[in-house]
Structures are given as structure tokens and as C-alpha cells.
Amino acid sequence: MSVEKLSKIVASLFVLLAVLTTLLFLQTKNYIPPVASLLHFPKKEVKKPEIVKVSSLDALYRLRTNSALKLNLTLDRQSIERTRHALQKQLDTVLDVQKKGSHIVKYILQIPEDGKTYFSIDADKGRLSGAFKTFRHQKEDGTIVVKLVPINPTWLKG
């Protein structure tokens, strides 16, 4: 290959790099919209899922989803007491730990930082009820963690 062709290729690549860098800078500073919106691709309409009502931790495990749920869970006395103590100390609490097949499943209730509890605990009946966003992930050691984050029930539709 001749030196002239190589220098043209290098110059073309340098110009392309400069253009892409400029576009990226303008997008990150919000001076221009993202490229996808400039290309006018039709967006798929996102349907809101129906709000699922869950009444047990087993049903929550079988659901295998990260979504907004209305929960009305029956918990043992120990879980209720741990949750009450966590509310006083503003700490997350483990609702239950179960063994499902070859995995250990931990259900963790996250206490909101703003101090608003959008859920209720009925100690007499052993019930935890409210609207929650669930986050499910698996750790490297195989433990499945289901985190329940309370949300304002007025945000849910259905």
C-alpha cells in the first residue's frame, strides 16, 4: 500500500473521530437530542402491566418478577418484631430466609429514607400489607435476594 493511501485513510479516520467526539459532547451536554430520536425510529408503545396482588412469600418467589406489587403477606411473630425494630432504627430488615431447591432465598424489606412508611404491619394478625416495588437478583454464591421497596400506593393503577 502506498504512503498516500495510508495518509488518506488516517486523515479520514481522524475526521470521523473528531465528528463522533463532537456529537458525543453535544449529547452529554444536552445541546442536541440522542441520535436515536434524530433518526425518527417509531417507538413501541409500552403497556403498563396489571398490578399483581400477592398473599404469600412463596407466591412472590414463584412470580419471579421485578415489578410493582400489592402485598398482603402473612409473617411469623419473629419477622414482625424484627420489622418493628427496624422501623424504629431506620434499618432494612430480613423478612424471611427460605431454601428453595438448591438456592437460599432472602426477602429483605427496605425502609424508606424519607421516613414515610407506605405499608402497614398488623401484629395481631401477623400481616404486612402495602404496595412495593420488587428487585430480584442472584448473588455470586447462588443466594437469591428479593428486595421489597415500599412505594406510595397512589402511584399504582389497577
PDB file of C-alpha atoms in Angstrom:
ATOM      1  CA  MET A   1       0.000   0.000   0.000  1.00  0.00           C
ATOM      2  CA  SER A   2       1.315   3.423  -0.830  1.00  0.00           C
ATOM      3  CA  VAL A   3       2.017   6.143   1.673  1.00  0.00           C
ATOM      4  CA  GLU A   4      -0.577   8.435   0.064  1.00  0.00           C
ATOM      5  CA  LYS A   5      -3.401   5.906   0.565  1.00  0.00           C
ATOM      6  CA  LEU A   6      -2.404   5.305   4.172  1.00  0.00           C
ATOM      7  CA  SER A   7      -2.281   9.027   4.907  1.00  0.00           C
ATOM      8  CA  LYS A   8      -5.768   9.488   3.350  1.00  0.00           C
ATOM      9  CA  ILE A   9      -7.144   6.633   5.447  1.00  0.00           C
ATOM     10  CA  VAL A  10      -5.605   8.046   8.627  1.00  0.00           C
ATOM     11  CA  ALA A  11      -6.921  11.531   7.817  1.00  0.00           C
ATOM     12  CA  SER A  12     -10.422  10.130   7.173  1.00  0.00           C
ATOM     13  CA  LEU A  13     -10.395   8.211  10.458  1.00  0.00           C
ATOM     14  CA  PHE A  14      -9.212  11.318  12.307  1.00  0.00           C
ATOM     15  CA  VAL A  15     -12.072  13.385  10.830  1.00  0.00           C
ATOM     16  CA  LEU A  16     -14.572  10.665  11.743  1.00  0.00           C
ATOM     17  CA  LEU A  17     -13.209  10.556  15.304  1.00  0.00           C
ATOM     18  CA  ALA A  18     -13.494  14.346  15.586  1.00  0.00           C
ATOM     19  CA  VAL A  19     -17.118  14.311  14.353  1.00  0.00           C
ATOM     20  CA  LEU A  20     -18.136  11.492  16.708  1.00  0.00           C
ATOM     21  CA  THR A  21     -16.416  13.157  19.656  1.00  0.00           C
ATOM     22  CA  THR A  22     -18.231  16.421  18.913  1.00  0.00           C
ATOM     23  CA  LEU A  23     -21.596  14.630  18.675  1.00  0.00           C
ATOM     24  CA  LEU A  24     -20.991  12.813  21.946  1.00  0.00           C
ATOM     25  CA  PHE A  25     -20.033  16.054  23.694  1.00  0.00           C
ATOM     26  CA  LEU A  26     -23.143  17.823  22.403  1.00  0.00           C
ATOM     27  CA  GLN A  27     -25.376  14.937  23.518  1.00  0.00           C
ATOM     28  CA  THR A  28     -23.912  14.736  27.012  1.00  0.00           C
ATOM     29  CA  LYS A  29     -24.389  18.486  27.474  1.00  0.00           C
ATOM     30  CA  ASN A  30     -27.976  18.117  26.165  1.00  0.00           C
ATOM     31  CA  TYR A  31     -27.381  20.569  23.329  1.00  0.00           C
ATOM     32  CA  ILE A  32     -28.745  18.009  20.862  1.00  0.00           C
ATOM     33  CA  PRO A  33     -31.102  15.075  21.401  1.00  0.00           C
ATOM     34  CA  PRO A  34     -29.837  11.486  21.256  1.00  0.00           C
ATOM     35  CA  VAL A  35     -29.124  10.088  17.813  1.00  0.00           C
ATOM     36  CA  ALA A  36     -31.947   7.541  18.076  1.00  0.00           C
ATOM     37  CA  SER A  37     -34.512  10.328  18.328  1.00  0.00           C
ATOM     38  CA  LEU A  38     -32.917  12.114  15.355  1.00  0.00           C
ATOM     39  CA  LEU A  39     -33.416   9.025  13.205  1.00  0.00           C
ATOM     40  CA  HIS A  40     -37.173   9.015  13.987  1.00  0.00           C
ATOM     41  CA  PHE A  41     -37.493   5.336  14.757  1.00  0.00           C
ATOM     42  CA  PRO A  42     -41.054   4.604  15.785  1.00  0.00           C
ATOM     43  CA  LYS A  43     -41.156   3.774  19.466  1.00  0.00           C
ATOM     44  CA  LYS A  44     -43.010   0.736  20.658  1.00  0.00           C
ATOM     45  CA  GLU A  45     -45.865   1.528  22.944  1.00  0.00           C
ATOM     46  CA  VAL A  46     -45.154   0.257  26.426  1.00  0.00           C
ATOM     47  CA  LYS A  47     -48.146  -1.299  28.119  1.00  0.00           C
ATOM     48  CA  LYS A  48     -48.365  -0.915  31.839  1.00  0.00           C
ATOM     49  CA  PRO A  49     -48.572  -4.293  33.486  1.00  0.00           C
ATOM     50  CA  GLU A  50     -51.522  -5.075  35.674  1.00  0.00           C
ATOM     51  CA  ILE A  51     -50.809  -4.780  39.351  1.00  0.00           C
ATOM     52  CA  VAL A  52     -50.477  -8.229  40.861  1.00  0.00           C
ATOM     53  CA  LYS A  53     -51.741  -8.929  44.354  1.00  0.00           C
ATOM     54  CA  VAL A  54     -49.552 -11.366  46.290  1.00  0.00           C
ATOM     55  CA  SER A  55     -50.537 -13.001  49.569  1.00  0.00           C
ATOM     56  CA  SER A  56     -47.516 -15.180  50.449  1.00  0.00           C
ATOM     57  CA  LEU A  57     -43.745 -15.251  50.140  1.00  0.00           C
ATOM     58  CA  ASP A  58     -43.999 -18.491  48.142  1.00  0.00           C
ATOM     59  CA  ALA A  59     -46.237 -16.768  45.596  1.00  0.00           C
ATOM     60  CA  LEU A  60     -43.782 -13.868  45.446  1.00  0.00           C
ATOM     61  CA  TYR A  61     -40.928 -16.308  44.761  1.00  0.00           C
ATOM     62  CA  ARG A  62     -42.871 -18.113  42.039  1.00  0.00           C
ATOM     63  CA  LEU A  63     -43.762 -14.800  40.385  1.00  0.00           C
ATOM     64  CA  ARG A  64     -40.063 -14.178  39.509  1.00  0.00           C
ATOM     65  CA  THR A  65     -40.526 -10.550  38.529  1.00  0.00           C
ATOM     66  CA  ASN A  66     -39.199  -7.066  39.182  1.00  0.00           C
ATOM     67  CA  SER A  67     -42.394  -5.047  39.250  1.00  0.00           C
ATOM     68  CA  ALA A  68     -44.839  -3.134  41.395  1.00  0.00           C
ATOM     69  CA  LEU A  69     -46.969  -5.386  43.564  1.00  0.00           C
ATOM     70  CA  LYS A  70     -49.645  -5.128  46.189  1.00  0.00           C
ATOM     71  CA  LEU A  71     -48.617  -7.401  49.027  1.00  0.00           C
ATOM     72  CA  ASN A  72     -50.659  -8.773  51.885  1.00  0.00           C
ATOM     73  CA  LEU A  73     -48.189 -11.180  53.464  1.00  0.00           C
ATOM     74  CA  THR A  74     -48.588 -13.400  56.480  1.00  0.00           C
ATOM     75  CA  LEU A  75     -45.415 -13.305  58.584  1.00  0.00           C
ATOM     76  CA  ASP A  76     -44.360 -15.034  61.760  1.00  0.00           C
ATOM     77  CA  ARG A  77     -44.043 -13.178  65.077  1.00  0.00           C
ATOM     78  CA  GLN A  78     -40.253 -13.008  64.823  1.00  0.00           C
ATOM     79  CA  SER A  79     -40.382 -11.294  61.403  1.00  0.00           C
ATOM     80  CA  ILE A  80     -42.983  -8.819  62.646  1.00  0.00           C
ATOM     81  CA  GLU A  81     -40.835  -7.929  65.671  1.00  0.00           C
ATOM     82  CA  ARG A  82     -37.688  -7.554  63.518  1.00  0.00           C
ATOM     83  CA  THR A  83     -39.598  -5.266  61.158  1.00  0.00           C
ATOM     84  CA  ARG A  84     -40.930  -3.116  64.009  1.00  0.00           C
ATOM     85  CA  HIS A  85     -37.432  -2.818  65.457  1.00  0.00           C
ATOM     86  CA  ALA A  86     -36.026  -1.898  62.021  1.00  0.00           C
ATOM     87  CA  LEU A  87     -38.676   0.807  61.607  1.00  0.00           C
ATOM     88  CA  GLN A  88     -37.586   2.413  64.876  1.00  0.00           C
ATOM     89  CA  LYS A  89     -33.900   2.317  63.887  1.00  0.00           C
ATOM     90  CA  GLN A  90     -34.484   3.170  60.176  1.00  0.00           C
ATOM     91  CA  LEU A  91     -32.774  -0.060  59.056  1.00  0.00           C
ATOM     92  CA  ASP A  92     -33.529  -2.607  56.352  1.00  0.00           C
ATOM     93  CA  THR A  93     -34.771  -5.908  57.715  1.00  0.00           C
ATOM     94  CA  VAL A  94     -34.779  -9.534  56.605  1.00  0.00           C
ATOM     95  CA  LEU A  95     -38.390 -10.711  56.478  1.00  0.00           C
ATOM     96  CA  ASP A  96     -37.605 -14.357  55.894  1.00  0.00           C
ATOM     97  CA  VAL A  97     -34.919 -16.740  54.668  1.00  0.00           C
ATOM     98  CA  GLN A  98     -36.054 -19.856  52.817  1.00  0.00           C
ATOM     99  CA  LYS A  99     -34.460 -22.747  50.976  1.00  0.00           C
ATOM    100  CA  LYS A 100     -35.922 -23.237  47.513  1.00  0.00           C
ATOM    101  CA  GLY A 101     -34.373 -26.149  45.658  1.00  0.00           C
ATOM    102  CA  SER A 102     -30.619 -25.585  45.665  1.00  0.00           C
ATOM    103  CA  HIS A 103     -30.896 -21.846  46.400  1.00  0.00           C
ATOM    104  CA  ILE A 104     -31.288 -19.825  49.549  1.00  0.00           C
ATOM    105  CA  VAL A 105     -33.838 -17.023  49.150  1.00  0.00           C
ATOM    106  CA  LYS A 106     -33.705 -13.872  51.304  1.00  0.00           C
ATOM    107  CA  TYR A 107     -36.637 -11.475  51.435  1.00  0.00           C
ATOM    108  CA  ILE A 108     -35.458  -8.023  52.506  1.00  0.00           C
ATOM    109  CA  LEU A 109     -37.732  -5.103  53.372  1.00  0.00           C
ATOM    110  CA  GLN A 110     -36.060  -1.772  52.648  1.00  0.00           C
ATOM    111  CA  ILE A 111     -37.019   1.033  54.982  1.00  0.00           C
ATOM    112  CA  PRO A 112     -37.513   4.335  53.105  1.00  0.00           C
ATOM    113  CA  GLU A 113     -35.033   7.106  53.862  1.00  0.00           C
ATOM    114  CA  ASP A 114     -37.722   9.791  53.924  1.00  0.00           C
ATOM    115  CA  GLY A 115     -39.322   8.156  56.957  1.00  0.00           C
ATOM    116  CA  LYS A 116     -42.664   7.575  55.227  1.00  0.00           C
ATOM    117  CA  THR A 117     -43.875   4.018  55.538  1.00  0.00           C
ATOM    118  CA  TYR A 118     -46.360   3.261  52.824  1.00  0.00           C
ATOM    119  CA  PHE A 119     -47.128  -0.120  54.341  1.00  0.00           C
ATOM    120  CA  SER A 120     -48.815  -1.345  57.477  1.00  0.00           C
ATOM    121  CA  ILE A 121     -47.991  -4.066  59.962  1.00  0.00           C
ATOM    122  CA  ASP A 122     -50.784  -5.794  61.836  1.00  0.00           C
ATOM    123  CA  ALA A 123     -49.059  -7.588  64.701  1.00  0.00           C
ATOM    124  CA  ASP A 124     -52.264  -9.284  65.919  1.00  0.00           C
ATOM    125  CA  LYS A 125     -52.903 -10.984  62.579  1.00  0.00           C
ATOM    126  CA  GLY A 126     -49.222 -11.186  61.592  1.00  0.00           C
ATOM    127  CA  ARG A 127     -49.797  -9.328  58.326  1.00  0.00           C
ATOM    128  CA  LEU A 128     -47.621  -6.966  56.304  1.00  0.00           C
ATOM    129  CA  SER A 129     -49.576  -5.120  53.629  1.00  0.00           C
ATOM    130  CA  GLY A 130     -48.883  -2.325  51.171  1.00  0.00           C
ATOM    131  CA  ALA A 131     -47.557  -1.503  47.733  1.00  0.00           C
ATOM    132  CA  PHE A 132     -43.978  -2.485  46.936  1.00  0.00           C
ATOM    133  CA  LYS A 133     -41.529  -2.425  44.065  1.00  0.00           C
ATOM    134  CA  THR A 134     -39.598  -5.674  43.961  1.00  0.00           C
ATOM    135  CA  PHE A 135     -35.981  -6.101  42.942  1.00  0.00           C
ATOM    136  CA  ARG A 136     -34.786  -9.659  42.480  1.00  0.00           C
ATOM    137  CA  HIS A 137     -31.167 -10.618  41.853  1.00  0.00           C
ATOM    138  CA  GLN A 138     -28.850 -13.553  42.401  1.00  0.00           C
ATOM    139  CA  LYS A 139     -25.538 -13.220  44.201  1.00  0.00           C
ATOM    140  CA  GLU A 140     -22.361 -14.982  43.112  1.00  0.00           C
ATOM    141  CA  ASP A 141     -22.771 -17.614  45.824  1.00  0.00           C
ATOM    142  CA  GLY A 142     -26.207 -18.581  44.443  1.00  0.00           C
ATOM    143  CA  THR A 143     -28.285 -16.749  47.049  1.00  0.00           C
ATOM    144  CA  ILE A 144     -31.383 -15.127  45.577  1.00  0.00           C
ATOM    145  CA  VAL A 145     -32.239 -11.764  47.129  1.00  0.00           C
ATOM    146  CA  VAL A 146     -35.733 -10.326  46.755  1.00  0.00           C
ATOM    147  CA  LYS A 147     -35.753  -6.721  47.953  1.00  0.00           C
ATOM    148  CA  LEU A 148     -39.100  -5.093  48.707  1.00  0.00           C
ATOM    149  CA  VAL A 149     -39.112  -1.303  48.433  1.00  0.00           C
ATOM    150  CA  PRO A 150     -42.302   0.374  49.694  1.00  0.00           C
ATOM    151  CA  ILE A 151     -43.929   2.795  47.267  1.00  0.00           C
ATOM    152  CA  ASN A 152     -46.858   5.154  47.544  1.00  0.00           C
ATOM    153  CA  PRO A 153     -49.992   3.126  46.725  1.00  0.00           C
ATOM    154  CA  THR A 154     -51.470   6.077  44.810  1.00  0.00           C
ATOM    155  CA  TRP A 155     -48.735   5.585  42.205  1.00  0.00           C
ATOM    156  CA  LEU A 156     -50.229   2.222  41.309  1.00  0.00           C
ATOM    157  CA  LYS A 157     -53.064   1.966  38.870  1.00  0.00           C
ATOM    158  CA  GLY A 158     -55.294  -1.047  38.934  1.00  0.00           C
TER     159      GLY A 158
END
